[in-house]
Amino acid sequence: MSHTAHIPSHRKPRRSASKLAVRAGVAGGVLSTLAMAGTASASPSAEPLAETTLEMPVLDMDLGAEVSSAVTKAAENTRLAAVEGELTAQEESARTGAAAEAKQAKEEAQKKADAEKQAEAEKKAKAEADRKAEAERSARGSERTSLKSASAPQGTGTVSAPATGSAAAIVNFARAQVGKAYVMGGTGPSSFDCSGLVQAAYRQAGISLPRMSQAQSSAGTSVSLNALQPGDILYWGSKGSAYHVAIYVGGGKFVGAQNPSTGIVERNLSYDKPTGAVRVL
């Protein structure tokens, strides 16, 4: 048979487009091979080719499905890798966040503990300072009491019985004027100066005294400040020329019209120790 002999074909069932494409490629390769063989047999010295029947190879596979499956699998692997990476990142972020929160909580707890310690220390320090201050106040109070006892005139403030008779009238009137105003030249009833108050008080006992403090300081018998009695006249300055007078009311106290700022007040003798005293009763 010549090299141009008909090559019978064998019909096969219809295949898919992908299989046909593969078959076409294979057929093309076979035809190329046959063409090269035909060229060689055209030579005069070539031997005639034996009749050969070739069958186109058929690939029994669905390449489209395989490719689609491979693409799907690759996409799924990519998605799974992305998901795994995201989960890993989230886990790392969670660990980092948890560590930061734990550190912050620890720092806040430490700050709170330090603040509580500081507050406790300040509380203890304040309590200690208050204790010391109270001790110092008590010591100063005791010292003042001792000094007052040492400097106070003997016999003042130790009257065994309240004033009676004329002395009581004088004392009660003087105390009733406490709080009223001091007015220079005042003789009552709403305001007094120092000698005006003494004169008005003695008037309650029916005794008439001179108007001025100088004369009142020498109106009676001089008495020691250690032996005062209620109703005695106290004076400041020299006897006969005193610049201020008041009435001793017992218990180491006196009542006097002091000045425009204080008005008529009752004070301890230690507030303003008098120079001397006279007794008129």
PDB file of C-alpha atoms in Angstrom:
ATOM      1  CA  MET A   1       0.000   0.000   0.000  1.00  0.00           C
ATOM      2  CA  SER A   2       1.234   3.484  -0.870  1.00  0.00           C
ATOM      3  CA  HIS A   3       1.996   6.151   1.728  1.00  0.00           C
ATOM      4  CA  THR A   4      -1.188   7.888   0.641  1.00  0.00           C
ATOM      5  CA  ALA A   5      -3.356   4.964   1.585  1.00  0.00           C
ATOM      6  CA  HIS A   6      -6.509   5.824   3.467  1.00  0.00           C
ATOM      7  CA  ILE A   7      -6.173   5.550   7.176  1.00  0.00           C
ATOM      8  CA  PRO A   8      -9.475   4.258   8.470  1.00  0.00           C
ATOM      9  CA  SER A   9     -10.852   6.038  11.516  1.00  0.00           C
ATOM     10  CA  HIS A  10     -12.744   4.531  14.370  1.00  0.00           C
ATOM     11  CA  ARG A  11     -15.724   6.467  15.554  1.00  0.00           C
ATOM     12  CA  LYS A  12     -15.931   6.998  19.269  1.00  0.00           C
ATOM     13  CA  PRO A  13     -18.708   8.472  21.411  1.00  0.00           C
ATOM     14  CA  ARG A  14     -18.922  12.266  21.455  1.00  0.00           C
ATOM     15  CA  ARG A  15     -16.613  13.768  24.012  1.00  0.00           C
ATOM     16  CA  SER A  16     -16.575  17.061  25.818  1.00  0.00           C
ATOM     17  CA  ALA A  17     -14.855  20.135  24.445  1.00  0.00           C
ATOM     18  CA  SER A  18     -11.834  19.621  26.658  1.00  0.00           C
ATOM     19  CA  LYS A  19     -11.368  16.035  25.503  1.00  0.00           C
ATOM     20  CA  LEU A  20     -11.747  17.112  21.855  1.00  0.00           C
ATOM     21  CA  ALA A  21      -9.038  19.703  22.361  1.00  0.00           C
ATOM     22  CA  VAL A  22      -6.689  17.065  23.739  1.00  0.00           C
ATOM     23  CA  ARG A  23      -7.556  14.731  20.889  1.00  0.00           C
ATOM     24  CA  ALA A  24      -6.883  17.449  18.311  1.00  0.00           C
ATOM     25  CA  GLY A  25      -3.484  18.060  19.815  1.00  0.00           C
ATOM     26  CA  VAL A  26      -2.613  14.388  19.737  1.00  0.00           C
ATOM     27  CA  ALA A  27      -3.904  14.045  16.183  1.00  0.00           C
ATOM     28  CA  GLY A  28      -1.823  16.965  15.087  1.00  0.00           C
ATOM     29  CA  GLY A  29       1.247  15.301  16.493  1.00  0.00           C
ATOM     30  CA  VAL A  30       0.479  12.036  14.736  1.00  0.00           C
ATOM     31  CA  LEU A  31      -0.108  13.770  11.422  1.00  0.00           C
ATOM     32  CA  SER A  32       3.192  15.567  11.769  1.00  0.00           C
ATOM     33  CA  THR A  33       4.894  12.247  12.299  1.00  0.00           C
ATOM     34  CA  LEU A  34       3.169  10.755   9.256  1.00  0.00           C
ATOM     35  CA  ALA A  35       4.148  13.671   7.103  1.00  0.00           C
ATOM     36  CA  MET A  36       7.774  13.216   8.014  1.00  0.00           C
ATOM     37  CA  ALA A  37       7.485   9.502   7.247  1.00  0.00           C
ATOM     38  CA  GLY A  38       5.851  10.218   3.840  1.00  0.00           C
ATOM     39  CA  THR A  39       8.674  12.499   2.876  1.00  0.00           C
ATOM     40  CA  ALA A  40      11.186   9.813   3.630  1.00  0.00           C
ATOM     41  CA  SER A  41       9.302   7.167   1.571  1.00  0.00           C
ATOM     42  CA  ALA A  42       9.162   9.375  -1.551  1.00  0.00           C
ATOM     43  CA  SER A  43      12.848   8.640  -2.107  1.00  0.00           C
ATOM     44  CA  PRO A  44      13.369   6.131  -5.077  1.00  0.00           C
ATOM     45  CA  SER A  45      15.394   3.861  -2.894  1.00  0.00           C
ATOM     46  CA  ALA A  46      12.822   3.742  -0.137  1.00  0.00           C
ATOM     47  CA  GLU A  47      10.941   0.582   0.562  1.00  0.00           C
ATOM     48  CA  PRO A  48       7.163   0.700   0.332  1.00  0.00           C
ATOM     49  CA  LEU A  49       5.474   1.138   3.707  1.00  0.00           C
ATOM     50  CA  ALA A  50       3.383  -1.596   5.016  1.00  0.00           C
ATOM     51  CA  GLU A  51      -0.267  -0.869   5.424  1.00  0.00           C
ATOM     52  CA  THR A  52      -0.710   0.465   8.894  1.00  0.00           C
ATOM     53  CA  THR A  53      -3.818   1.359  10.739  1.00  0.00           C
ATOM     54  CA  LEU A  54      -3.352   4.109  13.396  1.00  0.00           C
ATOM     55  CA  GLU A  55      -5.831   4.904  16.069  1.00  0.00           C
ATOM     56  CA  MET A  56      -6.058   8.345  17.647  1.00  0.00           C
ATOM     57  CA  PRO A  57      -5.385   8.068  21.369  1.00  0.00           C
ATOM     58  CA  VAL A  58      -8.233   9.144  23.575  1.00  0.00           C
ATOM     59  CA  LEU A  59      -7.634  10.555  26.999  1.00  0.00           C
ATOM     60  CA  ASP A  60     -10.389   9.318  29.254  1.00  0.00           C
ATOM     61  CA  MET A  61     -10.388  12.331  31.612  1.00  0.00           C
ATOM     62  CA  ASP A  62     -12.489  15.431  32.201  1.00  0.00           C
ATOM     63  CA  LEU A  63      -9.799  18.132  32.304  1.00  0.00           C
ATOM     64  CA  GLY A  64     -12.339  20.949  32.853  1.00  0.00           C
ATOM     65  CA  ALA A  65     -13.658  19.283  35.979  1.00  0.00           C
ATOM     66  CA  GLU A  66     -10.142  18.562  37.177  1.00  0.00           C
ATOM     67  CA  VAL A  67      -9.005  22.154  36.599  1.00  0.00           C
ATOM     68  CA  SER A  68     -12.137  23.500  38.275  1.00  0.00           C
ATOM     69  CA  SER A  69     -11.600  21.170  41.212  1.00  0.00           C
ATOM     70  CA  ALA A  70      -7.959  22.218  41.475  1.00  0.00           C
ATOM     71  CA  VAL A  71      -8.877  25.903  41.368  1.00  0.00           C
ATOM     72  CA  THR A  72     -11.611  25.383  43.964  1.00  0.00           C
ATOM     73  CA  LYS A  73      -9.232  23.467  46.194  1.00  0.00           C
ATOM     74  CA  ALA A  74      -6.549  26.132  45.830  1.00  0.00           C
ATOM     75  CA  ALA A  75      -9.066  28.845  46.646  1.00  0.00           C
ATOM     76  CA  GLU A  76     -10.273  26.891  49.665  1.00  0.00           C
ATOM     77  CA  ASN A  77      -6.677  26.375  50.829  1.00  0.00           C
ATOM     78  CA  THR A  78      -6.025  30.097  50.394  1.00  0.00           C
ATOM     79  CA  ARG A  79      -9.171  30.927  52.343  1.00  0.00           C
ATOM     80  CA  LEU A  80      -8.262  28.484  55.102  1.00  0.00           C
ATOM     81  CA  ALA A  81      -4.752  29.934  55.257  1.00  0.00           C
ATOM     82  CA  ALA A  82      -6.190  33.447  55.475  1.00  0.00           C
ATOM     83  CA  VAL A  83      -8.614  32.377  58.190  1.00  0.00           C
ATOM     84  CA  GLU A  84      -5.824  30.651  60.095  1.00  0.00           C
ATOM     85  CA  GLY A  85      -3.640  33.733  59.747  1.00  0.00           C
ATOM     86  CA  GLU A  86      -6.431  35.983  60.949  1.00  0.00           C
ATOM     87  CA  LEU A  87      -7.092  33.697  63.908  1.00  0.00           C
ATOM     88  CA  THR A  88      -3.403  33.672  64.731  1.00  0.00           C
ATOM     89  CA  ALA A  89      -3.311  37.481  64.547  1.00  0.00           C
ATOM     90  CA  GLN A  90      -6.410  37.726  66.724  1.00  0.00           C
ATOM     91  CA  GLU A  91      -4.900  35.336  69.264  1.00  0.00           C
ATOM     92  CA  GLU A  92      -1.682  37.337  69.316  1.00  0.00           C
ATOM     93  CA  SER A  93      -3.639  40.577  69.659  1.00  0.00           C
ATOM     94  CA  ALA A  94      -5.704  39.044  72.462  1.00  0.00           C
ATOM     95  CA  ARG A  95      -2.560  37.899  74.264  1.00  0.00           C
ATOM     96  CA  THR A  96      -0.982  41.330  73.844  1.00  0.00           C
ATOM     97  CA  GLY A  97      -4.165  43.073  75.021  1.00  0.00           C
ATOM     98  CA  ALA A  98      -4.519  40.739  77.989  1.00  0.00           C
ATOM     99  CA  ALA A  99      -0.913  41.348  78.969  1.00  0.00           C
ATOM    100  CA  ALA A 100      -1.387  45.113  78.707  1.00  0.00           C
ATOM    101  CA  GLU A 101      -4.593  44.981  80.753  1.00  0.00           C
ATOM    102  CA  ALA A 102      -2.908  42.818  83.363  1.00  0.00           C
ATOM    103  CA  LYS A 103       0.001  45.264  83.558  1.00  0.00           C
ATOM    104  CA  GLN A 104      -2.349  48.241  83.855  1.00  0.00           C
ATOM    105  CA  ALA A 105      -4.406  46.470  86.534  1.00  0.00           C
ATOM    106  CA  LYS A 106      -1.229  45.676  88.451  1.00  0.00           C
ATOM    107  CA  GLU A 107      -0.041  49.296  88.220  1.00  0.00           C
ATOM    108  CA  GLU A 108      -3.434  50.604  89.363  1.00  0.00           C
ATOM    109  CA  ALA A 109      -3.491  48.138  92.255  1.00  0.00           C
ATOM    110  CA  GLN A 110       0.004  49.246  93.245  1.00  0.00           C
ATOM    111  CA  LYS A 111      -0.997  52.920  93.047  1.00  0.00           C
ATOM    112  CA  LYS A 112      -4.061  52.224  95.194  1.00  0.00           C
ATOM    113  CA  ALA A 113      -1.973  50.354  97.738  1.00  0.00           C
ATOM    114  CA  ASP A 114       0.567  53.196  97.816  1.00  0.00           C
ATOM    115  CA  ALA A 115      -2.221  55.763  98.238  1.00  0.00           C
ATOM    116  CA  GLU A 116      -3.731  53.763 101.104  1.00  0.00           C
ATOM    117  CA  LYS A 117      -0.330  53.497 102.773  1.00  0.00           C
ATOM    118  CA  GLN A 118       0.220  57.234 102.338  1.00  0.00           C
ATOM    119  CA  ALA A 119      -3.230  58.020 103.762  1.00  0.00           C
ATOM    120  CA  GLU A 120      -2.611  55.719 106.719  1.00  0.00           C
ATOM    121  CA  ALA A 121       0.780  57.308 107.340  1.00  0.00           C
ATOM    122  CA  GLU A 122      -0.735  60.805 107.155  1.00  0.00           C
ATOM    123  CA  LYS A 123      -3.524  59.729 109.518  1.00  0.00           C
ATOM    124  CA  LYS A 124      -1.015  58.400 112.025  1.00  0.00           C
ATOM    125  CA  ALA A 125       1.115  61.525 111.689  1.00  0.00           C
ATOM    126  CA  LYS A 126      -1.931  63.760 112.247  1.00  0.00           C
ATOM    127  CA  ALA A 127      -3.009  61.727 115.271  1.00  0.00           C
ATOM    128  CA  GLU A 128       0.508  62.009 116.699  1.00  0.00           C
ATOM    129  CA  ALA A 129       0.585  65.755 116.009  1.00  0.00           C
ATOM    130  CA  ASP A 130      -2.818  66.196 117.670  1.00  0.00           C
ATOM    131  CA  ARG A 131      -1.629  64.205 120.670  1.00  0.00           C
ATOM    132  CA  LYS A 132       1.483  66.326 121.002  1.00  0.00           C
ATOM    133  CA  ALA A 133      -0.509  69.530 120.550  1.00  0.00           C
ATOM    134  CA  GLU A 134      -2.976  68.446 123.227  1.00  0.00           C
ATOM    135  CA  ALA A 135      -0.111  67.599 125.559  1.00  0.00           C
ATOM    136  CA  GLU A 136       1.450  71.002 124.903  1.00  0.00           C
ATOM    137  CA  ARG A 137      -1.887  72.748 125.507  1.00  0.00           C
ATOM    138  CA  SER A 138      -2.311  70.879 128.770  1.00  0.00           C
ATOM    139  CA  ALA A 139       1.222  71.796 129.796  1.00  0.00           C
ATOM    140  CA  ARG A 140       0.663  75.459 128.916  1.00  0.00           C
ATOM    141  CA  GLY A 141      -2.656  75.437 130.776  1.00  0.00           C
ATOM    142  CA  SER A 142      -1.002  74.025 133.858  1.00  0.00           C
ATOM    143  CA  GLU A 143       1.790  76.568 133.552  1.00  0.00           C
ATOM    144  CA  ARG A 144      -0.686  79.441 133.231  1.00  0.00           C
ATOM    145  CA  THR A 145      -2.606  78.183 136.228  1.00  0.00           C
ATOM    146  CA  SER A 146       0.587  78.024 138.258  1.00  0.00           C
ATOM    147  CA  LEU A 147       1.668  81.491 137.161  1.00  0.00           C
ATOM    148  CA  LYS A 148      -1.773  82.916 137.882  1.00  0.00           C
ATOM    149  CA  SER A 149      -1.808  81.353 141.311  1.00  0.00           C
ATOM    150  CA  ALA A 150       1.639  82.726 141.998  1.00  0.00           C
ATOM    151  CA  SER A 151       0.894  86.239 140.731  1.00  0.00           C
ATOM    152  CA  ALA A 152      -2.697  86.673 141.932  1.00  0.00           C
ATOM    153  CA  PRO A 153      -3.134  88.778 145.066  1.00  0.00           C
ATOM    154  CA  GLN A 154      -3.704  86.663 148.106  1.00  0.00           C
ATOM    155  CA  GLY A 155      -7.239  86.741 149.402  1.00  0.00           C
ATOM    156  CA  THR A 156      -8.766  87.722 146.022  1.00  0.00           C
ATOM    157  CA  GLY A 157     -11.219  85.264 144.602  1.00  0.00           C
ATOM    158  CA  THR A 158     -11.532  83.352 147.850  1.00  0.00           C
ATOM    159  CA  VAL A 159     -14.505  85.093 149.423  1.00  0.00           C
ATOM    160  CA  SER A 160     -16.221  82.570 151.662  1.00  0.00           C
ATOM    161  CA  ALA A 161     -19.659  84.156 151.435  1.00  0.00           C
ATOM    162  CA  PRO A 162     -21.467  86.367 148.922  1.00  0.00           C
ATOM    163  CA  ALA A 163     -21.728  90.076 149.488  1.00  0.00           C
ATOM    164  CA  THR A 164     -24.493  91.198 151.779  1.00  0.00           C
ATOM    165  CA  GLY A 165     -26.119  94.452 152.735  1.00  0.00           C
ATOM    166  CA  SER A 166     -24.714  97.584 151.167  1.00  0.00           C
ATOM    167  CA  ALA A 167     -21.889  95.646 149.462  1.00  0.00           C
ATOM    168  CA  ALA A 168     -24.438  93.367 147.774  1.00  0.00           C
ATOM    169  CA  ALA A 169     -26.424  96.366 146.487  1.00  0.00           C
ATOM    170  CA  ILE A 170     -23.269  97.907 145.042  1.00  0.00           C
ATOM    171  CA  VAL A 171     -22.090  94.636 143.446  1.00  0.00           C
ATOM    172  CA  ASN A 172     -25.491  93.694 142.026  1.00  0.00           C
ATOM    173  CA  PHE A 173     -25.941  97.109 140.444  1.00  0.00           C
ATOM    174  CA  ALA A 174     -22.470  97.057 138.903  1.00  0.00           C
ATOM    175  CA  ARG A 175     -22.984  93.593 137.403  1.00  0.00           C
ATOM    176  CA  ALA A 176     -26.368  94.638 136.016  1.00  0.00           C
ATOM    177  CA  GLN A 177     -24.621  97.299 133.890  1.00  0.00           C
ATOM    178  CA  VAL A 178     -22.276  94.838 132.134  1.00  0.00           C
ATOM    179  CA  GLY A 179     -22.636  95.169 128.361  1.00  0.00           C
ATOM    180  CA  LYS A 180     -23.646  98.822 128.366  1.00  0.00           C
ATOM    181  CA  ALA A 181     -21.632 101.451 126.516  1.00  0.00           C
ATOM    182  CA  TYR A 182     -18.679 103.425 127.760  1.00  0.00           C
ATOM    183  CA  VAL A 183     -19.156 107.150 127.156  1.00  0.00           C
ATOM    184  CA  MET A 184     -16.802 109.767 128.502  1.00  0.00           C
ATOM    185  CA  GLY A 185     -18.683 111.751 131.156  1.00  0.00           C
ATOM    186  CA  GLY A 186     -21.556 109.228 131.203  1.00  0.00           C
ATOM    187  CA  THR A 187     -23.398 108.748 134.511  1.00  0.00           C
ATOM    188  CA  GLY A 188     -26.184 106.415 133.348  1.00  0.00           C
ATOM    189  CA  PRO A 189     -28.556 104.934 132.982  1.00  0.00           C
ATOM    190  CA  SER A 190     -27.665 103.712 129.421  1.00  0.00           C
ATOM    191  CA  SER A 191     -23.957 104.536 129.428  1.00  0.00           C
ATOM    192  CA  PHE A 192     -21.206 105.338 131.927  1.00  0.00           C
ATOM    193  CA  ASP A 193     -17.558 106.231 132.206  1.00  0.00           C
ATOM    194  CA  CYS A 194     -15.442 104.551 134.912  1.00  0.00           C
ATOM    195  CA  SER A 195     -16.065 107.009 137.757  1.00  0.00           C
ATOM    196  CA  GLY A 196     -19.687 107.533 136.699  1.00  0.00           C
ATOM    197  CA  LEU A 197     -20.332 103.781 137.142  1.00  0.00           C
ATOM    198  CA  VAL A 198     -18.673 103.702 140.611  1.00  0.00           C
ATOM    199  CA  GLN A 199     -20.625 106.768 141.738  1.00  0.00           C
ATOM    200  CA  ALA A 200     -23.936 105.304 140.520  1.00  0.00           C
ATOM    201  CA  ALA A 201     -23.229 101.929 142.191  1.00  0.00           C
ATOM    202  CA  TYR A 202     -22.505 103.478 145.565  1.00  0.00           C
ATOM    203  CA  ARG A 203     -25.622 105.561 145.282  1.00  0.00           C
ATOM    204  CA  GLN A 204     -27.564 102.246 145.499  1.00  0.00           C
ATOM    205  CA  ALA A 205     -26.175 101.875 149.024  1.00  0.00           C
ATOM    206  CA  GLY A 206     -27.031 105.462 149.940  1.00  0.00           C
ATOM    207  CA  ILE A 207     -23.437 106.626 149.722  1.00  0.00           C
ATOM    208  CA  SER A 208     -22.493 109.766 147.814  1.00  0.00           C
ATOM    209  CA  LEU A 209     -19.048 109.697 146.201  1.00  0.00           C
ATOM    210  CA  PRO A 210     -17.094 112.409 144.373  1.00  0.00           C
ATOM    211  CA  ARG A 211     -17.601 112.442 140.583  1.00  0.00           C
ATOM    212  CA  MET A 212     -13.973 112.055 139.398  1.00  0.00           C
ATOM    213  CA  SER A 213     -11.710 109.034 139.684  1.00  0.00           C
ATOM    214  CA  GLN A 214      -8.893 111.015 141.356  1.00  0.00           C
ATOM    215  CA  ALA A 215     -11.112 111.875 144.291  1.00  0.00           C
ATOM    216  CA  GLN A 216     -12.704 108.440 144.473  1.00  0.00           C
ATOM    217  CA  SER A 217      -9.261 106.759 144.765  1.00  0.00           C
ATOM    218  CA  SER A 218      -8.728 108.539 148.102  1.00  0.00           C
ATOM    219  CA  ALA A 219     -12.333 108.519 149.374  1.00  0.00           C
ATOM    220  CA  GLY A 220     -11.917 105.645 151.825  1.00  0.00           C
ATOM    221  CA  THR A 221      -9.357 103.639 153.737  1.00  0.00           C
ATOM    222  CA  SER A 222      -6.540 102.000 151.794  1.00  0.00           C
ATOM    223  CA  VAL A 223      -6.633  98.189 151.798  1.00  0.00           C
ATOM    224  CA  SER A 224      -4.187  95.584 150.545  1.00  0.00           C
ATOM    225  CA  LEU A 225      -4.956  93.802 147.307  1.00  0.00           C
ATOM    226  CA  ASN A 226      -4.471  90.622 149.335  1.00  0.00           C
ATOM    227  CA  ALA A 227      -7.465  91.447 151.553  1.00  0.00           C
ATOM    228  CA  LEU A 228     -10.097  92.733 149.149  1.00  0.00           C
ATOM    229  CA  GLN A 229     -13.817  92.504 149.901  1.00  0.00           C
ATOM    230  CA  PRO A 230     -16.817  92.923 147.566  1.00  0.00           C
ATOM    231  CA  GLY A 231     -17.640  96.610 147.098  1.00  0.00           C
ATOM    232  CA  ASP A 232     -14.075  97.886 147.499  1.00  0.00           C
ATOM    233  CA  ILE A 233     -12.997 100.552 144.987  1.00  0.00           C
ATOM    234  CA  LEU A 234     -10.023  99.576 142.802  1.00  0.00           C
ATOM    235  CA  TYR A 235      -7.866 102.233 141.191  1.00  0.00           C
ATOM    236  CA  TRP A 236      -5.103 102.441 138.579  1.00  0.00           C
ATOM    237  CA  GLY A 237      -2.415 105.065 138.973  1.00  0.00           C
ATOM    238  CA  SER A 238      -1.435 106.854 142.157  1.00  0.00           C
ATOM    239  CA  LYS A 239      -3.849 107.286 145.055  1.00  0.00           C
ATOM    240  CA  GLY A 240      -5.458 110.693 144.796  1.00  0.00           C
ATOM    241  CA  SER A 241      -4.516 111.035 141.111  1.00  0.00           C
ATOM    242  CA  ALA A 242      -5.819 107.762 139.669  1.00  0.00           C
ATOM    243  CA  TYR A 243      -6.746 107.688 135.964  1.00  0.00           C
ATOM    244  CA  HIS A 244      -9.163 104.728 136.245  1.00  0.00           C
ATOM    245  CA  VAL A 245     -11.440 103.115 138.867  1.00  0.00           C
ATOM    246  CA  ALA A 246     -13.650  99.995 139.124  1.00  0.00           C
ATOM    247  CA  ILE A 247     -15.568  97.931 141.720  1.00  0.00           C
ATOM    248  CA  TYR A 248     -14.328  94.645 143.173  1.00  0.00           C
ATOM    249  CA  VAL A 249     -17.238  92.134 143.039  1.00  0.00           C
ATOM    250  CA  GLY A 250     -15.572  89.121 144.722  1.00  0.00           C
ATOM    251  CA  GLY A 251     -14.162  85.895 143.332  1.00  0.00           C
ATOM    252  CA  GLY A 252     -11.055  87.669 142.087  1.00  0.00           C
ATOM    253  CA  LYS A 253     -13.092  89.770 139.626  1.00  0.00           C
ATOM    254  CA  PHE A 254     -14.041  93.387 139.064  1.00  0.00           C
ATOM    255  CA  VAL A 255     -16.652  95.312 137.076  1.00  0.00           C
ATOM    256  CA  GLY A 256     -15.623  98.505 135.332  1.00  0.00           C
ATOM    257  CA  ALA A 257     -16.368 100.803 132.426  1.00  0.00           C
ATOM    258  CA  GLN A 258     -13.128 100.104 130.632  1.00  0.00           C
ATOM    259  CA  ASN A 259     -13.114 102.019 127.326  1.00  0.00           C
ATOM    260  CA  PRO A 260     -15.266 102.801 124.263  1.00  0.00           C
ATOM    261  CA  SER A 261     -14.187  99.524 122.601  1.00  0.00           C
ATOM    262  CA  THR A 262     -15.134  97.116 125.380  1.00  0.00           C
ATOM    263  CA  GLY A 263     -17.832  99.074 127.234  1.00  0.00           C
ATOM    264  CA  ILE A 264     -18.736  97.851 130.730  1.00  0.00           C
ATOM    265  CA  VAL A 265     -17.202  94.418 131.400  1.00  0.00           C
ATOM    266  CA  GLU A 266     -16.500  91.938 134.194  1.00  0.00           C
ATOM    267  CA  ARG A 267     -12.902  90.733 134.235  1.00  0.00           C
ATOM    268  CA  ASN A 268     -10.422  88.831 136.389  1.00  0.00           C
ATOM    269  CA  LEU A 269      -7.938  90.954 138.311  1.00  0.00           C
ATOM    270  CA  SER A 270      -5.195  89.317 136.231  1.00  0.00           C
ATOM    271  CA  TYR A 271      -6.699  90.925 133.114  1.00  0.00           C
ATOM    272  CA  ASP A 272      -5.549  94.349 134.316  1.00  0.00           C
ATOM    273  CA  LYS A 273      -4.012  94.294 137.785  1.00  0.00           C
ATOM    274  CA  PRO A 274      -4.982  97.428 139.764  1.00  0.00           C
ATOM    275  CA  THR A 275      -2.480  99.650 141.551  1.00  0.00           C
ATOM    276  CA  GLY A 276      -4.390  99.755 144.846  1.00  0.00           C
ATOM    277  CA  ALA A 277      -7.800  99.734 146.558  1.00  0.00           C
ATOM    278  CA  VAL A 278      -9.814 101.711 149.112  1.00  0.00           C
ATOM    279  CA  ARG A 279     -12.723 100.662 151.278  1.00  0.00           C
ATOM    280  CA  VAL A 280     -15.590 103.087 151.822  1.00  0.00           C
ATOM    281  CA  LEU A 281     -18.129 100.794 153.520  1.00  0.00           C
TER     282      LEU A 281
END
